[in-house]
Short mmCIF file of C-alpha atoms in Angstrom, two decimals:
data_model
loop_
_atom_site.label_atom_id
_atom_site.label_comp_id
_atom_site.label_asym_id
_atom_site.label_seq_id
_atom_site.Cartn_x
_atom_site.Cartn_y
_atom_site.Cartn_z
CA UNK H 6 26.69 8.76 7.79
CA UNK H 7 26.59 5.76 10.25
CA UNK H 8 26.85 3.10 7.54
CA UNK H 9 29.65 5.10 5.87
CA UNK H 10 31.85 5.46 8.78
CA UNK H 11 31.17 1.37 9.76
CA UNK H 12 32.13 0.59 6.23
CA UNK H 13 35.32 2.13 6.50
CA UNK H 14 36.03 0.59 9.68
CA UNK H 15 35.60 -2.91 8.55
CA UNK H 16 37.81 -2.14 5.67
CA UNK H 17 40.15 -1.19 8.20
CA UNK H 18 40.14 -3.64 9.91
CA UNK H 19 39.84 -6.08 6.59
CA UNK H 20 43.14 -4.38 5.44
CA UNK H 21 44.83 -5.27 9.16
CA UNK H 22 43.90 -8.48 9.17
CA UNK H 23 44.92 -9.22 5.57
CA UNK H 24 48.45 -7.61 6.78
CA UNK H 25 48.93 -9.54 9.63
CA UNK H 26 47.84 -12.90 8.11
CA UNK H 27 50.47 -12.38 5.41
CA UNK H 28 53.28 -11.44 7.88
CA UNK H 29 53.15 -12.50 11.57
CA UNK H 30 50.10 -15.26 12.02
CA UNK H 31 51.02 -18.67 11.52
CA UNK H 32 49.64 -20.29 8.92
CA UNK H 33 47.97 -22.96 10.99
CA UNK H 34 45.58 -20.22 12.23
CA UNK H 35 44.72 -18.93 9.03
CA UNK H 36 41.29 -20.53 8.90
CA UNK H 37 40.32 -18.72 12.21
CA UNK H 38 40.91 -15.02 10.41
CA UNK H 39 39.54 -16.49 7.18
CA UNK H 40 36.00 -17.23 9.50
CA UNK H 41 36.33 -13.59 10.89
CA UNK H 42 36.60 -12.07 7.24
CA UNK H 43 34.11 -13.60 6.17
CA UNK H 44 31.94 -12.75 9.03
CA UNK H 45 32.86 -9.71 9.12
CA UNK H 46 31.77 -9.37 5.24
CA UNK H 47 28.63 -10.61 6.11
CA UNK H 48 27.99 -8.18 9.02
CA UNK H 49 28.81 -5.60 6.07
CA UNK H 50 26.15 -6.81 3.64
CA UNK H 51 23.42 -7.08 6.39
CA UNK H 52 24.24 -3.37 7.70
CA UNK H 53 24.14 -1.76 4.31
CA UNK H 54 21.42 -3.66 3.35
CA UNK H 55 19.33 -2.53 6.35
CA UNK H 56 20.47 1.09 5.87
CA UNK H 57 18.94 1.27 2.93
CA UNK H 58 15.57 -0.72 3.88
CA UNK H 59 15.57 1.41 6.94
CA UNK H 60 13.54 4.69 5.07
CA UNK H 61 11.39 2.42 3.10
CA UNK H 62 10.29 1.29 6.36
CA UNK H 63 9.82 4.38 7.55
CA UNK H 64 7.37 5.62 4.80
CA UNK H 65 5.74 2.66 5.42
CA UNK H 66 4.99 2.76 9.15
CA UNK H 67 4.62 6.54 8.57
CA UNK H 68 1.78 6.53 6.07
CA UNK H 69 -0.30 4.36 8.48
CA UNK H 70 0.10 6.61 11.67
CA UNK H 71 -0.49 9.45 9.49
CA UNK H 72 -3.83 8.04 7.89
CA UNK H 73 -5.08 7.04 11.35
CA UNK H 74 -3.88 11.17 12.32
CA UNK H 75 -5.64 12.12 9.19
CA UNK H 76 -9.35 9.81 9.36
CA UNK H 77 -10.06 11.47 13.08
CA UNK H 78 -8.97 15.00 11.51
CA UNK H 79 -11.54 14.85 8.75
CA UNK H 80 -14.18 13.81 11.16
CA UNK H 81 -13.17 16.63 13.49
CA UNK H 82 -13.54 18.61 10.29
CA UNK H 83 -16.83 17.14 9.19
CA UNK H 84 -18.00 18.30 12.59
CA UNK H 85 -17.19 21.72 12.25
CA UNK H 86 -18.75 22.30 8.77
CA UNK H 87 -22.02 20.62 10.09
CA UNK H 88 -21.78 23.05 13.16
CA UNK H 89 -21.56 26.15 11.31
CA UNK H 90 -24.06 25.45 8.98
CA UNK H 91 -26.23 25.12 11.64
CA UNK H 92 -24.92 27.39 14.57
CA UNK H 93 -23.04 29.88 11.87
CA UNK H 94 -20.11 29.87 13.80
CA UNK H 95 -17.01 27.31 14.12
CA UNK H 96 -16.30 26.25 17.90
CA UNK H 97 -13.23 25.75 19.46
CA UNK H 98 -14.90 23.05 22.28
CA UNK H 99 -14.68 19.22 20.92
CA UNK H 100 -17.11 18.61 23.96
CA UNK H 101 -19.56 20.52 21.99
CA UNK H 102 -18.76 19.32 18.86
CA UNK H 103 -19.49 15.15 20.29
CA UNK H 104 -22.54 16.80 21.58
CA UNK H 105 -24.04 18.55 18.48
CA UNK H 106 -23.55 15.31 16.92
CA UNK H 107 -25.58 13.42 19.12
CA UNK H 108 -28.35 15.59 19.29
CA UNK H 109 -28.12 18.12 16.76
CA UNK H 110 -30.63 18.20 13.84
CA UNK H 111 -30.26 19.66 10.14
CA UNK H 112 -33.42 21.58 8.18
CA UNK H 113 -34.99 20.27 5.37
CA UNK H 114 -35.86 22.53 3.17
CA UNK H 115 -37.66 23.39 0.01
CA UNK H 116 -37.62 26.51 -1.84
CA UNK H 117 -39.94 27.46 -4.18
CA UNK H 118 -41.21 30.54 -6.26
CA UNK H 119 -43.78 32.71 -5.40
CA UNK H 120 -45.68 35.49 -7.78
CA UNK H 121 -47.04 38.62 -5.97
CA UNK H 122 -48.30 41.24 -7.30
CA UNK H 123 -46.43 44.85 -6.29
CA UNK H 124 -47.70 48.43 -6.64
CA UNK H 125 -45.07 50.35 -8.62
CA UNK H 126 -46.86 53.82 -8.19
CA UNK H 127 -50.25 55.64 -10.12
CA UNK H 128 -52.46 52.29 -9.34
CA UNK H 129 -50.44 50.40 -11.51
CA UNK H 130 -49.28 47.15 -10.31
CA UNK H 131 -46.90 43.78 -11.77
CA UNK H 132 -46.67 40.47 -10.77
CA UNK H 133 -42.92 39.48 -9.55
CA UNK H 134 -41.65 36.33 -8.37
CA UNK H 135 -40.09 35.96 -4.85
CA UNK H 136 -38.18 33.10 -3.87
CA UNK H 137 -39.43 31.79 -0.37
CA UNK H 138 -37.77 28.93 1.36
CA UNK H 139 -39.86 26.46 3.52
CA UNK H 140 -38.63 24.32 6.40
CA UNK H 141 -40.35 21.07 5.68
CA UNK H 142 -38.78 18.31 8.39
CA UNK H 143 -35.55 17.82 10.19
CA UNK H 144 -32.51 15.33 10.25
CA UNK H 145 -30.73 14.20 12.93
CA UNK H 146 -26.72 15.26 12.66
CA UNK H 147 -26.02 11.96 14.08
CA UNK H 148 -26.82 10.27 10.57
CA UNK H 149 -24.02 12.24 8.62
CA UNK H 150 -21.60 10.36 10.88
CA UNK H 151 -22.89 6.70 11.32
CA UNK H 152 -19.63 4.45 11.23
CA UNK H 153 -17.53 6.83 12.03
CA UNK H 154 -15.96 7.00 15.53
CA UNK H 155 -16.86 10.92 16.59
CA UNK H 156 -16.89 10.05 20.44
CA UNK H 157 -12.98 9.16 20.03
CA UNK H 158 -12.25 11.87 17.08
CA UNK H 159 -10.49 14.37 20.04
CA UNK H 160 -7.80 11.77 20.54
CA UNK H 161 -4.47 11.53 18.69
CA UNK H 162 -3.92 8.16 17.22
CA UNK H 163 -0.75 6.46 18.77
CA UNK H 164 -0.47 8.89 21.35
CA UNK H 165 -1.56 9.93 24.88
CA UNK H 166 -2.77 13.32 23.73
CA UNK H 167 -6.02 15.51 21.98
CA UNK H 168 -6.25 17.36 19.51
CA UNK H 169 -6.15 21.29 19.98
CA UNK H 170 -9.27 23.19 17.95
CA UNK H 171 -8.38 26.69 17.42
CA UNK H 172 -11.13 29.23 15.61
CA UNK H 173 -10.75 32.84 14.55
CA UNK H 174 -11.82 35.07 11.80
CA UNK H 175 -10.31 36.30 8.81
CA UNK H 176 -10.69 39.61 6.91
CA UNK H 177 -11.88 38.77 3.53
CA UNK H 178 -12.47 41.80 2.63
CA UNK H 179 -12.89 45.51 4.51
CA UNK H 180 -15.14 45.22 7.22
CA UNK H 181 -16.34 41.25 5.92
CA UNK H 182 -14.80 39.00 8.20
CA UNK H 183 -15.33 35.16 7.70
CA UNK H 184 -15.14 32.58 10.63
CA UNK H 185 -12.15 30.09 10.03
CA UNK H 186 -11.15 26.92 12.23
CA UNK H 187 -7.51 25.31 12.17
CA UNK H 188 -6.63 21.65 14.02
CA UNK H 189 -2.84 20.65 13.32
CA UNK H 190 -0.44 17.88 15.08
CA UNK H 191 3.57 17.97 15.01
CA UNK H 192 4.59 15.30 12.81
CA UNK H 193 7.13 14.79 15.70
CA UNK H 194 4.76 13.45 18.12
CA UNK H 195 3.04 10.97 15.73
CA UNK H 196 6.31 9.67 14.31
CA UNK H 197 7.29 9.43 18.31
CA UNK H 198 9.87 6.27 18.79
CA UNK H 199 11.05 6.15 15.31
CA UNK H 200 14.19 7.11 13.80
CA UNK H 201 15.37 10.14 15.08
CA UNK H 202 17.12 11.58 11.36
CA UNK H 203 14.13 10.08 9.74
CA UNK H 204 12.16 12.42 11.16
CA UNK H 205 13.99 15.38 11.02
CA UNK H 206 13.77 14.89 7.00
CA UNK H 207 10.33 14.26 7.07
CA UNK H 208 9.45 17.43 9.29
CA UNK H 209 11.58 19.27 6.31
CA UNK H 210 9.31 18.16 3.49
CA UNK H 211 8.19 20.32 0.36
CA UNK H 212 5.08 18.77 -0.55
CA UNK H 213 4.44 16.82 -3.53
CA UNK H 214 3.80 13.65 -2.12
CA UNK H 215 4.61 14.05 0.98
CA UNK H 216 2.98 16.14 3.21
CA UNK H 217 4.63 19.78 3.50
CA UNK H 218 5.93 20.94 6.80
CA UNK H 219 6.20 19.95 10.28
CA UNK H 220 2.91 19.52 10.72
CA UNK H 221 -0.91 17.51 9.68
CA UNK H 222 -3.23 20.28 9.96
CA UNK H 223 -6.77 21.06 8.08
CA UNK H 224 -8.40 24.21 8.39
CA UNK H 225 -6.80 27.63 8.45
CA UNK H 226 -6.74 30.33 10.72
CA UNK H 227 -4.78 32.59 7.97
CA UNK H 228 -7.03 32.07 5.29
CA UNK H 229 -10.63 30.60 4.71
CA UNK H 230 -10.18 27.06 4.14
CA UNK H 231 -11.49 23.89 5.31
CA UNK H 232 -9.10 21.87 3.66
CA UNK H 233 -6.11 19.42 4.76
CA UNK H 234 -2.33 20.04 3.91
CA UNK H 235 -2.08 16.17 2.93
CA UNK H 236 -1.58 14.92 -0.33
CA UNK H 237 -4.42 13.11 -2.60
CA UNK H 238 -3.37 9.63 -1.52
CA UNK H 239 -4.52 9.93 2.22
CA UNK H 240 -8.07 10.53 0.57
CA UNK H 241 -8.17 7.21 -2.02
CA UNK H 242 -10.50 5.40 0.64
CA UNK H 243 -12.73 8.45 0.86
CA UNK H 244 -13.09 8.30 -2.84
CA UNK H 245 -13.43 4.84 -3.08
CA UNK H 246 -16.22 4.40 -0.80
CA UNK H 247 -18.20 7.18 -2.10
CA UNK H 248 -18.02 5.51 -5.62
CA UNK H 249 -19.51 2.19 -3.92
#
């Protein structure tokens, strides 16, 4: 809307000058208006040309605040998994969370079948076999997240604030209710500084590419998911270095 309304300015004020250079400036000071048109035309390709650079820039910059957003959300995520498979819950405390990692440990184990032999009634018996898991060692959690920066995971990248962990249950079914965790950031703050309209369109998004809504979030507390709302592109390095 702002390049439209300068464009028709500086045709207005093209057509006045063009007017008044044909009927009241002398002619000796035609060169002077002639330097201002043409200025003026190049003030006019310059502003329409940065119009229209101005969202490609702003995908641009976006993309990389949101996959710096995105890498601490997946560790933050990472976390919580490897907490509930060992505490069975989800917490809500990233304190804890740094702190499991540091000194929590996994179990190895090894399951194997076993054959006893059962009484099934009038001294007859039969051999079944019964699965029986052993605990044979343990690893330390710490190893599931060397190179990656868990002790700074809580912050937001680019900003001044931490991430909020929220955990709940859902019903799954009557009576069955299923832990669930949810961590989300307004697009808003991330995108903090940059173009005002900009952001408004991208807090609008649908999805496809782009990620939906006015906010990052993985997790759920609606639904049992430990999943992010981003798009398959924010997760290229992921794949990438698990193929190496």
């Amino acid at each position: 809307m702002t390049t439209i309304l300068i464009i028709i300015a500086a045709v207005l004020v093209t057509a006045l000058l063009a007017y008044a250079i044909v009927n009241y400036i002398p002619k000796k000071l035609h060169w002077v208006l002639s330097v201002l048109l043409i200025a003026i035309a190049a003030f006019l390709v310059y502003k329409i040309n940065y119009e229209i650079q101005k969202p490609m820039q702003f995908n641009k910059e976006k993309k990389v605040k949101y996959a710096k957003v995105i890498e601490s959300m997946k560790i933050i995520r990472d976390a919580e998994v490897a907490f509930k498979k060992v505490k069975g819950r989800y917490t809500d405390s990233g304190e804890e969370l740094i702190a499991f990692i540091e000194n929590g440990k996994f179990a190895l184990t090894q399951t194997r079948n076993v054959v006893k032999t059962v009484s099934v009634g009038g001294g007859i018996t039969k051999e079944i076999e019964e699965r029986v898991v052993d605990t044979i060692g343990y690893e330390d959690v710490r190893a599931k997240f060397a190179g990656k920066d868990y002790k700074n995971m809580l912050k937001i990248p680019g900003t001044n604030q931490n991430f909020k962990i929220e955990i709940g249950f859902v019903e799954k079914i009557v009576g069955l209710k299923a832990p669930v965790f949810e961590v989300k950031v307004d697009k808003a703050l991330i995108l903090e500084g940059m173009d005002m309209n900009l952001i408004k369109q991208e807090k609008e998004a649908i999805g496809g590419e782009e990620i939906k809504g006015e906010f990052i979030r993985v997790g759920s507390l609606g639904e049992v998911s430990e999943d992010g709302n981003w798009p398959p592109f924010y997760d290229k390095a992921d794949k990438k270095d698990s193929e190496e």
